[in-house]
Short mmCIF file of C-alpha atoms in Angstrom, two decimals:
data_model
loop_
_atom_site.label_atom_id
_atom_site.label_comp_id
_atom_site.label_asym_id
_atom_site.label_seq_id
_atom_site.Cartn_x
_atom_site.Cartn_y
_atom_site.Cartn_z
CA MET A 64 56.93 -207.60 79.55
CA ALA A 65 58.04 -205.24 76.82
CA VAL A 66 58.93 -205.26 73.16
CA LEU A 67 62.56 -204.18 72.85
CA PRO A 68 64.25 -202.34 69.96
CA ILE A 69 66.19 -204.71 67.69
CA ILE A 70 69.72 -203.55 66.91
CA ILE A 71 70.76 -203.46 63.23
CA THR A 72 74.16 -204.51 61.89
CA GLY A 73 76.91 -202.02 62.65
CA GLU A 74 76.24 -201.69 66.36
CA PRO A 75 79.34 -202.92 68.28
CA VAL A 76 77.34 -205.27 70.54
CA LEU A 77 76.41 -207.32 67.45
CA HIS A 78 80.03 -207.70 66.39
CA THR A 79 81.58 -208.51 69.78
CA PRO A 80 81.54 -211.89 71.57
CA ALA A 81 78.96 -211.89 74.38
CA THR A 82 79.90 -212.62 77.99
CA PRO A 83 78.58 -215.57 80.02
CA VAL A 84 75.57 -215.10 82.25
CA THR A 85 76.53 -215.18 85.92
CA ALA A 86 73.46 -213.69 87.64
CA PHE A 87 70.31 -215.81 87.45
CA ASP A 88 67.97 -213.26 88.97
CA SER A 89 64.74 -211.37 88.30
CA GLU A 90 66.52 -209.06 85.81
CA LEU A 91 67.49 -212.10 83.73
CA SER A 92 63.94 -213.46 83.88
CA THR A 93 62.57 -210.11 82.72
CA LEU A 94 65.11 -209.93 79.88
CA VAL A 95 64.17 -213.43 78.67
CA ALA A 96 60.42 -212.62 78.83
CA ASP A 97 61.04 -209.39 76.89
CA MET A 98 63.12 -211.28 74.31
CA PHE A 99 60.31 -213.78 73.74
CA GLU A 100 57.79 -210.95 73.33
CA THR A 101 60.11 -209.06 70.95
CA MET A 102 60.78 -212.20 68.86
CA GLU A 103 57.06 -212.95 68.58
CA GLU A 104 56.17 -209.38 67.63
CA ALA A 105 58.96 -209.13 65.02
CA PRO A 106 58.07 -212.03 64.04
CA GLY A 107 61.07 -214.33 64.23
CA VAL A 108 61.99 -217.88 65.19
CA GLY A 109 65.01 -216.91 67.28
CA LEU A 110 66.51 -213.91 69.00
CA ALA A 111 69.86 -213.46 70.74
CA ALA A 112 70.49 -211.01 73.57
CA PRO A 113 73.04 -208.98 71.53
CA GLN A 114 70.24 -208.26 69.03
CA VAL A 115 68.46 -206.28 71.75
CA GLY A 116 71.66 -204.56 72.85
CA VAL A 117 72.59 -206.92 75.70
CA GLY A 118 76.01 -208.55 75.45
CA LEU A 119 75.12 -211.77 77.28
CA ARG A 120 75.22 -215.39 76.05
CA ILE A 121 71.45 -215.96 75.82
CA PHE A 122 69.12 -216.78 72.97
CA VAL A 123 65.45 -217.70 72.72
CA TYR A 124 63.77 -219.76 70.02
CA ASP A 125 60.23 -220.69 69.00
CA TRP A 126 59.59 -222.89 65.98
CA ILE A 127 57.13 -225.59 64.90
CA ASP A 128 58.66 -228.28 62.72
CA GLU A 129 57.15 -230.28 59.86
CA ASN A 130 55.84 -232.87 62.38
CA ASP A 131 54.02 -230.14 64.36
CA THR A 132 56.53 -230.46 67.22
CA HIS A 133 56.78 -227.13 69.02
CA TRP A 134 60.33 -226.15 69.95
CA ARG A 135 60.34 -223.21 72.37
CA GLY A 136 62.95 -222.34 74.93
CA VAL A 137 65.83 -220.30 76.17
CA ALA A 138 69.49 -221.28 75.90
CA ILE A 139 71.76 -219.64 78.46
CA ASN A 140 75.55 -220.01 78.19
CA PRO A 141 75.14 -222.49 75.32
CA GLU A 142 77.69 -224.74 73.70
CA LEU A 143 77.11 -225.98 70.16
CA TRP A 144 78.60 -228.93 68.32
CA GLN A 145 77.87 -229.26 64.62
CA SER A 146 78.46 -231.75 61.87
CA THR A 147 80.77 -230.68 59.11
CA THR A 148 79.19 -229.18 56.02
CA PRO A 149 80.78 -229.29 52.59
CA ILE A 150 81.14 -225.89 50.95
CA LEU A 151 78.49 -225.85 48.25
CA GLU A 152 76.49 -223.16 46.54
CA PRO A 153 73.34 -222.60 48.62
CA SER A 154 69.91 -223.11 47.09
CA GLU A 155 66.76 -221.06 47.65
CA ALA A 156 65.85 -223.54 50.41
CA ASP A 157 68.97 -222.42 52.28
CA GLU A 158 68.01 -218.75 52.48
CA GLU A 159 68.12 -217.14 55.91
CA GLY A 160 66.91 -213.87 57.26
CA CYS A 161 67.96 -211.99 60.36
CA LEU A 162 66.10 -209.50 62.52
CA SER A 163 69.33 -207.45 62.61
CA LEU A 164 69.21 -207.16 58.79
CA PRO A 165 65.45 -206.67 58.54
CA GLY A 166 63.80 -207.64 55.28
CA GLU A 167 66.92 -209.16 53.71
CA ARG A 168 67.40 -212.87 52.85
CA PHE A 169 70.51 -214.60 51.55
CA GLY A 170 71.49 -218.19 50.89
CA LEU A 171 73.86 -219.77 53.41
CA MET A 172 74.99 -223.34 53.86
CA ARG A 173 74.79 -224.61 57.44
CA ALA A 174 75.48 -227.92 59.13
CA ASP A 175 72.44 -230.19 58.97
CA ARG A 176 72.91 -231.62 62.47
CA VAL A 177 73.90 -229.99 65.76
CA ILE A 178 73.92 -230.69 69.47
CA LEU A 179 72.98 -227.77 71.71
CA ARG A 180 73.92 -227.87 75.39
CA ALA A 181 72.87 -225.02 77.66
CA VAL A 182 71.04 -224.19 80.88
CA ASN A 183 67.57 -222.72 81.33
CA LEU A 184 66.44 -219.95 83.68
CA ASP A 185 66.47 -222.41 86.60
CA GLN A 186 70.11 -223.24 85.74
CA LYS A 187 69.00 -226.73 84.77
CA PRO A 188 71.25 -228.18 82.03
CA PHE A 189 69.66 -229.57 78.87
CA GLU A 190 70.76 -231.02 75.56
CA ILE A 191 68.94 -231.01 72.20
CA GLU A 192 70.03 -232.91 69.11
CA ALA A 193 68.63 -230.97 66.18
CA SER A 194 68.57 -231.29 62.42
CA GLY A 195 67.21 -229.28 59.49
CA TRP A 196 65.75 -225.86 60.28
CA LEU A 197 66.02 -226.24 64.06
CA ALA A 198 69.76 -226.89 63.60
CA ARG A 199 69.92 -223.79 61.37
CA ILE A 200 68.13 -221.69 64.01
CA PHE A 201 70.54 -222.83 66.73
CA GLN A 202 73.60 -222.10 64.57
CA HIS A 203 72.28 -218.67 63.56
CA GLU A 204 71.53 -217.61 67.15
CA TYR A 205 74.74 -219.12 68.52
CA ASP A 206 76.72 -217.13 65.95
CA HIS A 207 75.20 -213.93 67.38
CA LEU A 208 76.72 -214.83 70.75
CA ASP A 209 80.16 -214.97 69.11
CA GLY A 210 79.67 -211.58 67.41
CA VAL A 211 79.01 -213.13 63.99
CA LEU A 212 76.07 -212.23 61.76
CA TYR A 213 74.94 -214.58 59.02
CA SER A 214 76.02 -211.96 56.49
CA ASP A 215 79.59 -212.48 57.75
CA ARG A 216 79.39 -216.13 56.63
CA LEU A 217 78.13 -215.53 53.09
CA ARG A 218 80.14 -216.65 50.07
CA GLY A 219 80.31 -215.79 46.38
CA ALA A 220 77.77 -213.40 44.88
CA GLU A 221 75.83 -213.29 48.16
CA VAL A 222 78.67 -211.28 49.77
CA LYS A 223 78.26 -208.42 47.27
CA ALA A 224 74.47 -208.54 47.46
CA ALA A 225 74.52 -208.29 51.26
CA ALA A 226 77.07 -205.47 51.25
CA LYS A 227 74.98 -203.57 48.70
CA ALA A 228 71.79 -204.02 50.77
CA ILE A 229 73.55 -202.86 53.95
CA ARG A 230 74.99 -199.82 52.19
CA LYS A 231 71.66 -198.97 50.51
CA GLN A 232 69.83 -199.06 53.87
CA GLY A 233 72.47 -196.92 55.58
CA TRP A 234 73.35 -199.72 58.01
CA GLY A 235 76.79 -200.90 59.05
CA GLN A 236 77.36 -198.15 61.58
CA PRO A 237 76.21 -197.64 65.19
CA GLY A 238 72.83 -196.12 66.00
CA ASN A 239 70.41 -198.14 63.87
CA SER A 240 67.56 -200.15 65.37
CA TRP A 241 63.89 -200.87 64.78
CA LEU A 242 60.97 -201.56 67.09
CA PRO A 243 58.61 -204.36 66.09
CA THR A 244 55.00 -203.18 66.32
CA GLU A 245 51.65 -204.34 65.06
CA GLU A 246 51.50 -201.25 62.83
CA GLN A 247 54.73 -202.27 61.05
CA LEU A 248 53.37 -205.77 60.48
CA ASP A 249 50.17 -204.40 58.93
CA ALA A 250 52.06 -202.07 56.57
#
């Protein structure tokens, strides 16, 4: 397994819809293992294949909810159904971050309930009904597969704040990435 570089906003693979997985082989298994390792090292609760430069419809997730239920898995060729969300001003509790906009957090309203349908590495179909933060994680990662970053969904003052942060960091153009390492975490 290996920790992979995480692509930062501006790279075309992050802004282009990903293609379905057709080959369930050892290369796919290695990619998924590397994605889990990268997500853990970053640290994050989800990671989509486009974030590591691979334009395939895959994401991994790892999160422990308020009931100490551990949600860990891979979603390959997922479909996502979500409840409708009224457009409201987000609160601090609605802030999200993204490994492709490292260190930045902005408020974003998301649907509170979703249904995720996908297959795992063994091509076995599964379905998860999720609410709260797990629903938010699924929506965030699924968006990556459609070439959408959470910053693309911001409203109001958050739009200007995100644009300013991206400009200040020199992002928004191809060629930017970062490699999660223990040294970075200790800094």
